Coordinates of N, CA and C in Angstrom, one line a residue:
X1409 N -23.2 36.8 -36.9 CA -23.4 35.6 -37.8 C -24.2 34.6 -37.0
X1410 N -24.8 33.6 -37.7 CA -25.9 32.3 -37.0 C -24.7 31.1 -36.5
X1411 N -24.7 31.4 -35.0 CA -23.3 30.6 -34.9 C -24.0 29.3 -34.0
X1412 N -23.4 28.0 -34.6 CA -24.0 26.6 -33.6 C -23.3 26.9 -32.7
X1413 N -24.0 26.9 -31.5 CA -23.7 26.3 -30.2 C -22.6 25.3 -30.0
X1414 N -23.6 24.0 -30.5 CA -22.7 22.4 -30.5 C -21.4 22.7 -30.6
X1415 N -21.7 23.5 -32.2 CA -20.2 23.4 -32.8 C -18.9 24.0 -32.5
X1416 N -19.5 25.0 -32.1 CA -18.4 26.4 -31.5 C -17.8 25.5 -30.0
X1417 N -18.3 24.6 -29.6 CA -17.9 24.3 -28.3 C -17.1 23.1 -28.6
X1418 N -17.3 22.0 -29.7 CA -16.4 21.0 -30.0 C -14.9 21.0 -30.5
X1419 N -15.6 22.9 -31.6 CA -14.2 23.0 -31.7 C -13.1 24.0 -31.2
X1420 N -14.0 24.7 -29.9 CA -13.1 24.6 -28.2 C -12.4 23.7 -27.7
X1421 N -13.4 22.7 -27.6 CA -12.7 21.3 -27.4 C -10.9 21.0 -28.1
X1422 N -11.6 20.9 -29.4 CA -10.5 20.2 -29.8 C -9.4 21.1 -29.6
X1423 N -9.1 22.5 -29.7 CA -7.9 23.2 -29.9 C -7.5 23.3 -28.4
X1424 N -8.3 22.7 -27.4 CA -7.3 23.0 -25.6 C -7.1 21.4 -25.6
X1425 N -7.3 20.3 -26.8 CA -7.1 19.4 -26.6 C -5.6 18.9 -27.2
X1426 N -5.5 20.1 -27.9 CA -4.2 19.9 -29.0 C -3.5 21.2 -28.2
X1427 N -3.3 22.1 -27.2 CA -2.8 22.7 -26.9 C -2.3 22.2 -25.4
X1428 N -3.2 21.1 -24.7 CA -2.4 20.5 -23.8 C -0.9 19.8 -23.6
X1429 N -0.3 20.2 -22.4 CA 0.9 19.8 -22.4 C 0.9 18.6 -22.5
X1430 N 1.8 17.6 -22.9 CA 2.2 16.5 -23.1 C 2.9 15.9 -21.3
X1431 N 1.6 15.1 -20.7 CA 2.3 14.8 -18.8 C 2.7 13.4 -18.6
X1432 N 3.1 12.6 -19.8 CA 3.9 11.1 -20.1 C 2.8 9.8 -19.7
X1433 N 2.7 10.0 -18.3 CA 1.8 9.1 -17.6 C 0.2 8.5 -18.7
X1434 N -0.1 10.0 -19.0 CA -1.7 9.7 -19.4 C -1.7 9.4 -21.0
X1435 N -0.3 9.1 -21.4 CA -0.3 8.6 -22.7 C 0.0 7.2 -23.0
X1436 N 0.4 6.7 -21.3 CA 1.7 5.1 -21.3 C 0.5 4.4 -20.7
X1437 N -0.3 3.3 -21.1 CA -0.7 2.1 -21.1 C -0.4 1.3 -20.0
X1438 N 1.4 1.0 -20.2 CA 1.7 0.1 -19.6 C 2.8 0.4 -19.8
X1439 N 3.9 -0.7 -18.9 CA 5.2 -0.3 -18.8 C 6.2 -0.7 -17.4
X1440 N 6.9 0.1 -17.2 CA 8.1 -0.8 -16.3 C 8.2 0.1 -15.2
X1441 N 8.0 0.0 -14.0 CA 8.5 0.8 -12.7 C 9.7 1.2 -12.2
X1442 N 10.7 0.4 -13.0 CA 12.1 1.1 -13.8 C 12.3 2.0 -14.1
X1443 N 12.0 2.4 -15.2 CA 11.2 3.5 -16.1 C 10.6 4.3 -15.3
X1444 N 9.4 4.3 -15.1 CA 8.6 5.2 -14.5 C 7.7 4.4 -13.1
X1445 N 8.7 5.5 -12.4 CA 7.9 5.1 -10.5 C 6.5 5.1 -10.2
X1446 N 6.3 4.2 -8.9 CA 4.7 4.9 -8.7 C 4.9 6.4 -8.3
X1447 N 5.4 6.7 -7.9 CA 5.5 7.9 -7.2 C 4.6 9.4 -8.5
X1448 N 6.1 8.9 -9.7 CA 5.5 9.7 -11.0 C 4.1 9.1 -11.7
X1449 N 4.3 8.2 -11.5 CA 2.6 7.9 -12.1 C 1.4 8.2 -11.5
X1450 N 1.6 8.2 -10.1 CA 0.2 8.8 -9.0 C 0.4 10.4 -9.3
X1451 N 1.7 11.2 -9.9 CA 1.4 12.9 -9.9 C 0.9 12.9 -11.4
X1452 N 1.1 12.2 -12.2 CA 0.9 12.1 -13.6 C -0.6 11.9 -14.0
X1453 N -0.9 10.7 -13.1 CA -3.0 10.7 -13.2 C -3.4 11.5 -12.6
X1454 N -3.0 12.0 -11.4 CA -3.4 13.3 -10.6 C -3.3 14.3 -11.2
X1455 N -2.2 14.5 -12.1 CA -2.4 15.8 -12.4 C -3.4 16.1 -13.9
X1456 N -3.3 14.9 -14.8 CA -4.2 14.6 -15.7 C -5.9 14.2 -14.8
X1457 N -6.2 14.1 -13.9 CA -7.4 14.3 -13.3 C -7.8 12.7 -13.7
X1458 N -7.5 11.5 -14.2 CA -7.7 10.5 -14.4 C -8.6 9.3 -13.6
X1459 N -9.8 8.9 -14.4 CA -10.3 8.1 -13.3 C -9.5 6.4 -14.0
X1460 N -8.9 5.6 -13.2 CA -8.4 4.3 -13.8 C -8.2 3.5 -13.1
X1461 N -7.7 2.5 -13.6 CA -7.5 1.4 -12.6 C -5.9 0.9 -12.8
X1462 N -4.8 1.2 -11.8 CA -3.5 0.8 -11.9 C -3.0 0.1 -11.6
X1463 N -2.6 -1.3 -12.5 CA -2.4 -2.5 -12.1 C -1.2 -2.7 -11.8
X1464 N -0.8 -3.5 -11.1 CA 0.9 -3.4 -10.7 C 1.4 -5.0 -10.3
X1465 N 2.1 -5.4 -11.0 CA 2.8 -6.9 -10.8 C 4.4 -6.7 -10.6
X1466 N 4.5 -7.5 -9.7 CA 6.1 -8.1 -9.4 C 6.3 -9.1 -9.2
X1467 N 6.6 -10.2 -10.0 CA 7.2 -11.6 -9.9 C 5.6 -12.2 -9.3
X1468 N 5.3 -13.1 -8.6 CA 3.6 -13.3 -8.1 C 3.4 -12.4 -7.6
X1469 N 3.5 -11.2 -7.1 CA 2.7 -10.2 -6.4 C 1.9 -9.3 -6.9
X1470 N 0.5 -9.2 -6.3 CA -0.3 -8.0 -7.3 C -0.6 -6.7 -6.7
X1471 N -0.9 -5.9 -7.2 CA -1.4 -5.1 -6.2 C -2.4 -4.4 -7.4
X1472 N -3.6 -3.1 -7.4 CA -4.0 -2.5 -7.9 C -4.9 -0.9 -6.7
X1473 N -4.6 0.0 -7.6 CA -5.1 1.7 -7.2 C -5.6 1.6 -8.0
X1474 N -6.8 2.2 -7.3 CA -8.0 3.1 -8.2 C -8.1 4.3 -8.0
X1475 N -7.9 4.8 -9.2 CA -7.9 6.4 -9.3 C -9.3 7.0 -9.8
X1476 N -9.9 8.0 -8.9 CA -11.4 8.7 -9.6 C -11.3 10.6 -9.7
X1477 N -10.6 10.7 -10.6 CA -10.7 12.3 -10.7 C -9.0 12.3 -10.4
X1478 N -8.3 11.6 -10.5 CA -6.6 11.8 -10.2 C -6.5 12.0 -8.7
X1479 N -7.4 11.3 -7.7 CA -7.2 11.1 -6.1 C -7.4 9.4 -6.1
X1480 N -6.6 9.1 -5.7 CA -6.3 7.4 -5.0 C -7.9 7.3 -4.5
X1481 N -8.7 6.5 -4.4 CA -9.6 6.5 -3.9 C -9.9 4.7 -2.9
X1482 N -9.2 4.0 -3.9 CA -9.1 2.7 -3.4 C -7.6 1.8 -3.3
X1483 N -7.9 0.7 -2.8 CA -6.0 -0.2 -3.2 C -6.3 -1.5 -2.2
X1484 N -5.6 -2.4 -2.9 CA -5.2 -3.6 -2.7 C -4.1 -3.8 -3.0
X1485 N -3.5 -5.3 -2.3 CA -2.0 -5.4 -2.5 C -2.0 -6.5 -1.5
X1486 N -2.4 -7.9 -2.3 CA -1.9 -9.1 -1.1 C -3.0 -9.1 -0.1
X1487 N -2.6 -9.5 1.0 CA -3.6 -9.1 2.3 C -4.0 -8.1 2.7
X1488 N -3.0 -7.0 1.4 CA -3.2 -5.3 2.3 C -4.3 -4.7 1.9
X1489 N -5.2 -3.9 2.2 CA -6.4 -2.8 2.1 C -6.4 -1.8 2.4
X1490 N -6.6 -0.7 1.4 CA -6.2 0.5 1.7 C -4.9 1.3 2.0
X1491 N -4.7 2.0 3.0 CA -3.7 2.8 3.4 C -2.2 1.6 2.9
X1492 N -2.9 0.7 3.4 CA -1.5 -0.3 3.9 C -0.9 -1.0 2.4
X1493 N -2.1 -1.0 1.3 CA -1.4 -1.1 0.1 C -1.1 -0.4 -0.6
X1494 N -1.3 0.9 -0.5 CA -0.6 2.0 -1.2 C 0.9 2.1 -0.8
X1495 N 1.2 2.4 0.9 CA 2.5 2.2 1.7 C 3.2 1.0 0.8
X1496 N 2.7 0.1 0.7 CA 3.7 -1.3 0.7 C 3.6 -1.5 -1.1
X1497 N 2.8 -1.0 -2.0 CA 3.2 -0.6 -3.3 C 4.1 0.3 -3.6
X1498 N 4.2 1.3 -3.0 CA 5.5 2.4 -2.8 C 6.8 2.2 -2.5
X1499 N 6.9 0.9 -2.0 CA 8.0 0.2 -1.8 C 8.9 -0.2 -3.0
X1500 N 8.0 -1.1 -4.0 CA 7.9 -1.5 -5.4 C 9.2 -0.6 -5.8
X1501 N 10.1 -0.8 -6.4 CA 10.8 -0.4 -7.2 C 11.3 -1.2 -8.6
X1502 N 10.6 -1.8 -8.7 CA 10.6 -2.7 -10.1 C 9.3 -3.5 -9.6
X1503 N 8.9 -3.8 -11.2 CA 8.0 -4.7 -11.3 C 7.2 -4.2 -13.0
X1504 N 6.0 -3.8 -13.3 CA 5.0 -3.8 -14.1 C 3.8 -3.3 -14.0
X1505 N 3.4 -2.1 -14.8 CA 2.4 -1.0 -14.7 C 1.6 -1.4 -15.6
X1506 N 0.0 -1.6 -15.6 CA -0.6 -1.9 -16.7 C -2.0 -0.7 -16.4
X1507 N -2.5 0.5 -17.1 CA -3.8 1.2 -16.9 C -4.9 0.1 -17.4
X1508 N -6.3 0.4 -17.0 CA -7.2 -0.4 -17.2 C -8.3 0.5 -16.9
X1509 N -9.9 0.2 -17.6 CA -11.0 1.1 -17.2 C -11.1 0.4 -16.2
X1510 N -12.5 1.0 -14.9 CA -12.2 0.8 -14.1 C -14.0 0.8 -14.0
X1511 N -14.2 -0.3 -13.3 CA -15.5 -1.7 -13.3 C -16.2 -1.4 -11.7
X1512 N -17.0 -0.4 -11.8 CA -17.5 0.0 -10.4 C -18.0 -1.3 -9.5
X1513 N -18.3 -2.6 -10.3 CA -18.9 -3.9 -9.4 C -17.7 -4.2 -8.8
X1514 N -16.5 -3.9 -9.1 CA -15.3 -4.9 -8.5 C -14.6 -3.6 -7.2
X1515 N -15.3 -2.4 -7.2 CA -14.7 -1.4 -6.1 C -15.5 -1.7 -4.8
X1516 N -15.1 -2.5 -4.4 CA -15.1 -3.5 -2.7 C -14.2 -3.2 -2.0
X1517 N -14.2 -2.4 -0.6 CA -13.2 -2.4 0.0 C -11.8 -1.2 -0.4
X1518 N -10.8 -1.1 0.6 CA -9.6 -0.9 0.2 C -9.9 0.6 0.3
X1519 N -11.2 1.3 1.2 CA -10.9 2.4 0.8 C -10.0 3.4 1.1
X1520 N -9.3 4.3 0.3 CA -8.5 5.1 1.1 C -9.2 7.0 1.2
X1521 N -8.7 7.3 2.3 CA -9.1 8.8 2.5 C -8.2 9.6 2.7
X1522 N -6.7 9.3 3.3 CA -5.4 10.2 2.7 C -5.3 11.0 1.3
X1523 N -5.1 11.9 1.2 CA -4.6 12.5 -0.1 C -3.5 11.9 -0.7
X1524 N -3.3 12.1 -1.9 CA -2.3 11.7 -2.5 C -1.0 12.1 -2.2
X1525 N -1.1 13.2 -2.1 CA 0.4 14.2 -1.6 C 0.9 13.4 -0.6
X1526 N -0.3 13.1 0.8 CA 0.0 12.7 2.0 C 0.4 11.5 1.8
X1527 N 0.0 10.7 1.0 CA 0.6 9.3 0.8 C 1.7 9.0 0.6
X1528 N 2.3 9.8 -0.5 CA 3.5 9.7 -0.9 C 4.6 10.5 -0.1
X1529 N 4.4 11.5 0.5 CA 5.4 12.0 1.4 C 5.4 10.7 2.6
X1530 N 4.3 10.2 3.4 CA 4.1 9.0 4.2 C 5.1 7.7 3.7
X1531 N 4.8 7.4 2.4 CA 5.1 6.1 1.4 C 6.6 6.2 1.7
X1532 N 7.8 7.1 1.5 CA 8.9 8.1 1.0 C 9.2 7.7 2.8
X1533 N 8.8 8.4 3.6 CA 9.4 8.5 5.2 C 9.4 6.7 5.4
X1534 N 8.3 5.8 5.3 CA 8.2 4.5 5.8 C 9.6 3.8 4.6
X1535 N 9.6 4.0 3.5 CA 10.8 3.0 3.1 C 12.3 3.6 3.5
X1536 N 12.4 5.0 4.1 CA 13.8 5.3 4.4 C 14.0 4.6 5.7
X1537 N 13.0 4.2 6.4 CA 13.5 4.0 7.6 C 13.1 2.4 7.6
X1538 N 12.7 1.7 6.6 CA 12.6 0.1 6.7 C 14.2 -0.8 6.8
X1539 N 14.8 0.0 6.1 CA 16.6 -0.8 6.4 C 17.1 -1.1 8.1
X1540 N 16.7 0.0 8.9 CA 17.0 0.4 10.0 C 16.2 -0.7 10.9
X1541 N 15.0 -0.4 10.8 CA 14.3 -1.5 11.4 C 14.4 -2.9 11.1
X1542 N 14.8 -3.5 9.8 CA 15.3 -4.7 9.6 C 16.4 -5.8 10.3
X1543 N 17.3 -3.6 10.0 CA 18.7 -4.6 11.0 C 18.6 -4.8 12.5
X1544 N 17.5 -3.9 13.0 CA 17.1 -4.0 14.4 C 16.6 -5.9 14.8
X1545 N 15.8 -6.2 13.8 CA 15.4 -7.5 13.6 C 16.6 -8.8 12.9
X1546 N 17.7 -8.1 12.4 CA 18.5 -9.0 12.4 C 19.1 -10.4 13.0
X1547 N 19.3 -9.9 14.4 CA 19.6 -11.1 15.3 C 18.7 -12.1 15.7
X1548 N 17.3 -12.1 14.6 CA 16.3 -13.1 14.8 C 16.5 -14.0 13.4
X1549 N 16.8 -14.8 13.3 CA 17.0 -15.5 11.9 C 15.8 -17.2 11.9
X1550 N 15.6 -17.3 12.8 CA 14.4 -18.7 12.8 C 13.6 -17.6 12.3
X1551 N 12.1 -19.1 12.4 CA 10.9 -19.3 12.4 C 10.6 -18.0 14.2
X1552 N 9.5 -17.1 13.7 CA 8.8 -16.3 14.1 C 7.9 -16.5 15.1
X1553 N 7.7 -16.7 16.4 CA 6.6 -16.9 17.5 C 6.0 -16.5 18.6
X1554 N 5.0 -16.2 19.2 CA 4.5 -15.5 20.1 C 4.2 -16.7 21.0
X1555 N 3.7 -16.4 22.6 CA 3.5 -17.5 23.4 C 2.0 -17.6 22.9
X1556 N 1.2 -18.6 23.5 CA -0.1 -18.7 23.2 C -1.3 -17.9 23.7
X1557 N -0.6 -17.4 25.3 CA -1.2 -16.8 25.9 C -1.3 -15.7 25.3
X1558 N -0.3 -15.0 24.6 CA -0.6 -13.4 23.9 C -1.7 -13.6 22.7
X1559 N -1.5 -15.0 21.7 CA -2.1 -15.1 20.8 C -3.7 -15.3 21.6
X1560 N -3.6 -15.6 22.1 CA -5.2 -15.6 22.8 C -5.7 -14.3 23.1
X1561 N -5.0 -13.6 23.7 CA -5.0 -12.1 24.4 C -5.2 -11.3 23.0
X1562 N -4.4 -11.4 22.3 CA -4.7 -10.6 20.9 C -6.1 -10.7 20.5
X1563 N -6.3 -12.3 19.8 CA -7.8 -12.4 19.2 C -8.4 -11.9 20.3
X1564 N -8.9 -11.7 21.4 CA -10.1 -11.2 22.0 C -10.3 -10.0 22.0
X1565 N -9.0 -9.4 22.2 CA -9.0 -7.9 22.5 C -8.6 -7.0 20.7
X1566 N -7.7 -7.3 19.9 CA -7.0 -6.4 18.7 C -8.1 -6.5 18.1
X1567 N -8.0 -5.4 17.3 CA -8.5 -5.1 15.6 C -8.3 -6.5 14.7
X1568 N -9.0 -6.7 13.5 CA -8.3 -8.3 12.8 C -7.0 -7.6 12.2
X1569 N -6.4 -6.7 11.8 CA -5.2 -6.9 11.4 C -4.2 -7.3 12.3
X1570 N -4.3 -6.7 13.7 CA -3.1 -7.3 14.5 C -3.9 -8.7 15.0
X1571 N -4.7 -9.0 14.8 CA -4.8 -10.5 14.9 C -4.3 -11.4 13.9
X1572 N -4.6 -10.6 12.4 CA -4.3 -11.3 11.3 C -2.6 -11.4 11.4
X1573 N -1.8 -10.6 11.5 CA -0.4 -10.5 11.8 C 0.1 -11.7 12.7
X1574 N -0.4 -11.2 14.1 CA 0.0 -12.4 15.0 C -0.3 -13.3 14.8
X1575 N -1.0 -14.2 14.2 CA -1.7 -15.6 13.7 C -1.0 -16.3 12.7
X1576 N 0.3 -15.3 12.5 CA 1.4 -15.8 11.4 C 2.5 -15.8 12.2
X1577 N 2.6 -15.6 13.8 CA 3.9 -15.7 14.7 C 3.5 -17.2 15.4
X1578 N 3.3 -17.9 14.1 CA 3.4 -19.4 14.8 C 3.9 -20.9 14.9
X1579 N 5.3 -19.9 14.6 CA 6.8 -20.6 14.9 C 7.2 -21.3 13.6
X1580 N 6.1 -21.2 12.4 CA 6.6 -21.7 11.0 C 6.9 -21.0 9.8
X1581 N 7.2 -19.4 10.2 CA 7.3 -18.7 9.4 C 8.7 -17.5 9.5
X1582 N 9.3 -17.2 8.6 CA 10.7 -16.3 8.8 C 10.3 -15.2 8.9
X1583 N 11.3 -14.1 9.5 CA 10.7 -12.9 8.7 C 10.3 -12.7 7.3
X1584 N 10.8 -12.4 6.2 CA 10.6 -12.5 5.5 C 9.3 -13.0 5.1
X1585 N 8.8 -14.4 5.4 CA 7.5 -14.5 4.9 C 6.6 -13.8 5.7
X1586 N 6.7 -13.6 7.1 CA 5.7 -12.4 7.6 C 5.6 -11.3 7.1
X1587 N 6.6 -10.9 6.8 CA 6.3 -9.2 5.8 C 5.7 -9.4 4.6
X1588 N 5.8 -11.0 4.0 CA 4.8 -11.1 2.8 C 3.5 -11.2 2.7
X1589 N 2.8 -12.1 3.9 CA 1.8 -12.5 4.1 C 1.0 -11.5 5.3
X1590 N 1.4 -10.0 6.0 CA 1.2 -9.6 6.9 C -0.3 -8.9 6.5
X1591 N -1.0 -8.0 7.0 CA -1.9 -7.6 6.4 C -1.3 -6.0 6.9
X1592 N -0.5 -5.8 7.3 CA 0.3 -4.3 7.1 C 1.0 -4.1 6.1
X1593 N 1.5 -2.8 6.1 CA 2.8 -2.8 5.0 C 3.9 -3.1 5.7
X1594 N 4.8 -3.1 5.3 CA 6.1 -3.8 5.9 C 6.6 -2.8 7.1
X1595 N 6.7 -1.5 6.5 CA 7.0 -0.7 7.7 C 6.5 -0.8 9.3
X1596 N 5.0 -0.9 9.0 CA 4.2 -1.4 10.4 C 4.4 -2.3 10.7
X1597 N 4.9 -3.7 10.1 CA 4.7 -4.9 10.2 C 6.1 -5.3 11.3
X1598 N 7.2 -4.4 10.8 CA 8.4 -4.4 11.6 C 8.1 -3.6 12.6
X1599 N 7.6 -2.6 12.8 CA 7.0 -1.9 14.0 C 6.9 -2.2 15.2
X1600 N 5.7 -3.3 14.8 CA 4.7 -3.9 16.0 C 5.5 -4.9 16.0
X1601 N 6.4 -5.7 15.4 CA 7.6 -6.8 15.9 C 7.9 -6.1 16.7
X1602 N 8.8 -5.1 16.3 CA 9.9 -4.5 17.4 C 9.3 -4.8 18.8
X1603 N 7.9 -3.7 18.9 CA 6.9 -3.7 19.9 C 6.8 -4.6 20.4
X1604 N 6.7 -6.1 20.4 CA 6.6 -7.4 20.8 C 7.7 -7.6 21.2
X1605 N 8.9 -7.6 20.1 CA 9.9 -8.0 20.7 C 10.7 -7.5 21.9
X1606 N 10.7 -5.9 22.2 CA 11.0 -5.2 23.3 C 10.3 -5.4 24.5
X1607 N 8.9 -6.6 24.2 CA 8.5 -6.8 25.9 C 8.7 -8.1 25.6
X1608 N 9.2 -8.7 25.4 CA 9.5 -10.2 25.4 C 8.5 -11.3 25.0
X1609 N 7.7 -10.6 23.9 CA 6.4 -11.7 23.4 C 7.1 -12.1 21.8
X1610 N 8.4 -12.2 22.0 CA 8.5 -12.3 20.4 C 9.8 -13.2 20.5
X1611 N 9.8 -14.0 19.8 CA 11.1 -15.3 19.8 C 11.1 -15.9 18.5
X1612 N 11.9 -16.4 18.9 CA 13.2 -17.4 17.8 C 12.9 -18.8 17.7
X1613 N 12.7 -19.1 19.1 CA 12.9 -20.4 19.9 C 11.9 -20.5 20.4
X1614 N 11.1 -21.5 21.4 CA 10.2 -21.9 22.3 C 9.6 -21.0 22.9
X1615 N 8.1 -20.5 22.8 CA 8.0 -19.2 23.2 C 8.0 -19.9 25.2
X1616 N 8.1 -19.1 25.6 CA 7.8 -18.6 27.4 C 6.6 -18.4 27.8
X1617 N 6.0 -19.3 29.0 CA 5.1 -18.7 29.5 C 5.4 -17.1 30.3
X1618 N 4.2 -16.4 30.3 CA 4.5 -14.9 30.3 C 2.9 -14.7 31.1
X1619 N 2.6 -13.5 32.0 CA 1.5 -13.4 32.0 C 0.7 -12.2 30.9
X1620 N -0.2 -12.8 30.3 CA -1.0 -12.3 29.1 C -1.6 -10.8 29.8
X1621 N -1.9 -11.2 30.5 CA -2.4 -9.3 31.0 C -1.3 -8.6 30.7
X1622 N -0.3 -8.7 31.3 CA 0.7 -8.0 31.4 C 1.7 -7.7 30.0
X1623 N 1.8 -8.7 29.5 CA 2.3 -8.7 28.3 C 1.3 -7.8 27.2
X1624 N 0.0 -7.9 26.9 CA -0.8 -7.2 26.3 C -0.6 -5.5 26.5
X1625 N -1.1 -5.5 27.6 CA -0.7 -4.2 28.2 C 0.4 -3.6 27.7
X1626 N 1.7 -3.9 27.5 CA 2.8 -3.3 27.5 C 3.0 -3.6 25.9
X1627 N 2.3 -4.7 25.2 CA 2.5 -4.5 24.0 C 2.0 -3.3 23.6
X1628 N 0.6 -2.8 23.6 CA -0.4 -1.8 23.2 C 0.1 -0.6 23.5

């Protein structure tokens, strides 16, 4: 018989489009992180192959992933970029999911190259072990500070994120607002505390002169 092309293929289309399983994520708009985790929603675009844009609020905090083909490709989150806002959105256990298309002028930055799998098994290990490290930091309850001499030693020598981090240990800030304002995720952010604090560049009180070589060194 004289069979269309076009047609024979549309309505291929439609019958594996009505024979697809039903995967929750690529039907919900928006919604509650209550409800549905990031965890399930990054296997749900991934496994629906989805390119989007995933917006995420909690109380003032924003964060958004960009998904191209159901692989994370980008992320922000506060000061965070990349790796470090995917980690510290995986934290999120409440807040607000909103999907959106996704506006290639505004994909600046944030990029990520972990797999998705890898992230979330990563995301899963850094929040079991953030309780532990907290209470390690417990017996610090002031304002947060490094001596000057480290903060000097840092800016010349670190990456901008551990400059950006340390430039918040300047005796006006709690923990707590450090883990808000850090440019890590929180897991790292207590990390490289500890790190500080086990060579004695990290206080409560009046920082100590210290020699900066030496302190650097043993921070690194």
């Amino acid at each position: 018989k004289p069979i269309d092309a076009e047609e024979l293929k549309a309505r291929a289309r439609t019958i594996l489009r009505r024979s697809r399983p039903h995967k929750g994520p690529s039907f919900v708009a928006s919604g509650q992180l209550q409800t549905m985790s990031l965890p399930s929603l990054v296997l749900g675009l991934e496994g629906d192959r989805r390119t989007t844009r995933l917006l995420l609020t909690r109380g003032e905090a924003r964060g958004e992933i960009i998904f191209v083909d159901g692989h994370i490709t980008r992320a922000t989150q506060g000061p965070r970029q990349g790796e470090a806002a995917v980690y510290e959105l995986l934290n999120w256990q409440d807040g607000a999911f909103q999907l959106a298309a996704v506006d290639p002028a505004q994909q600046i930055g944030g990029e990520v190259a972990a797999p998705n799998q890898g992230l979330l098994l990563e995301g899963q290990r850094r929040r079991e072990e953030i309780p532990d490290l907290k209470g390690r930091l417990a017996g610090i309850t002031g304002p947060l500070q490094v001596p000057p001499a480290v903060r000097e030693a840092v800016d010349r020598k670190a990456p901008a994120p551990m400059t950006g981090l340390v430039s918040l240990l300047d005796g006006a800030r709690a923990l707590e607002q450090v883990l808000v304002h850090s440019p890590f995720d929180t897991w790292a952010t207590l990390k490289t505390l500890l790190r500080l604090l086990a060579v004695g560049a990290l206080d409560a009180a009046a920082p100590t002169t210290r020699s900066t070589s030496s302190i650097w060194r043993r921070a690194s």
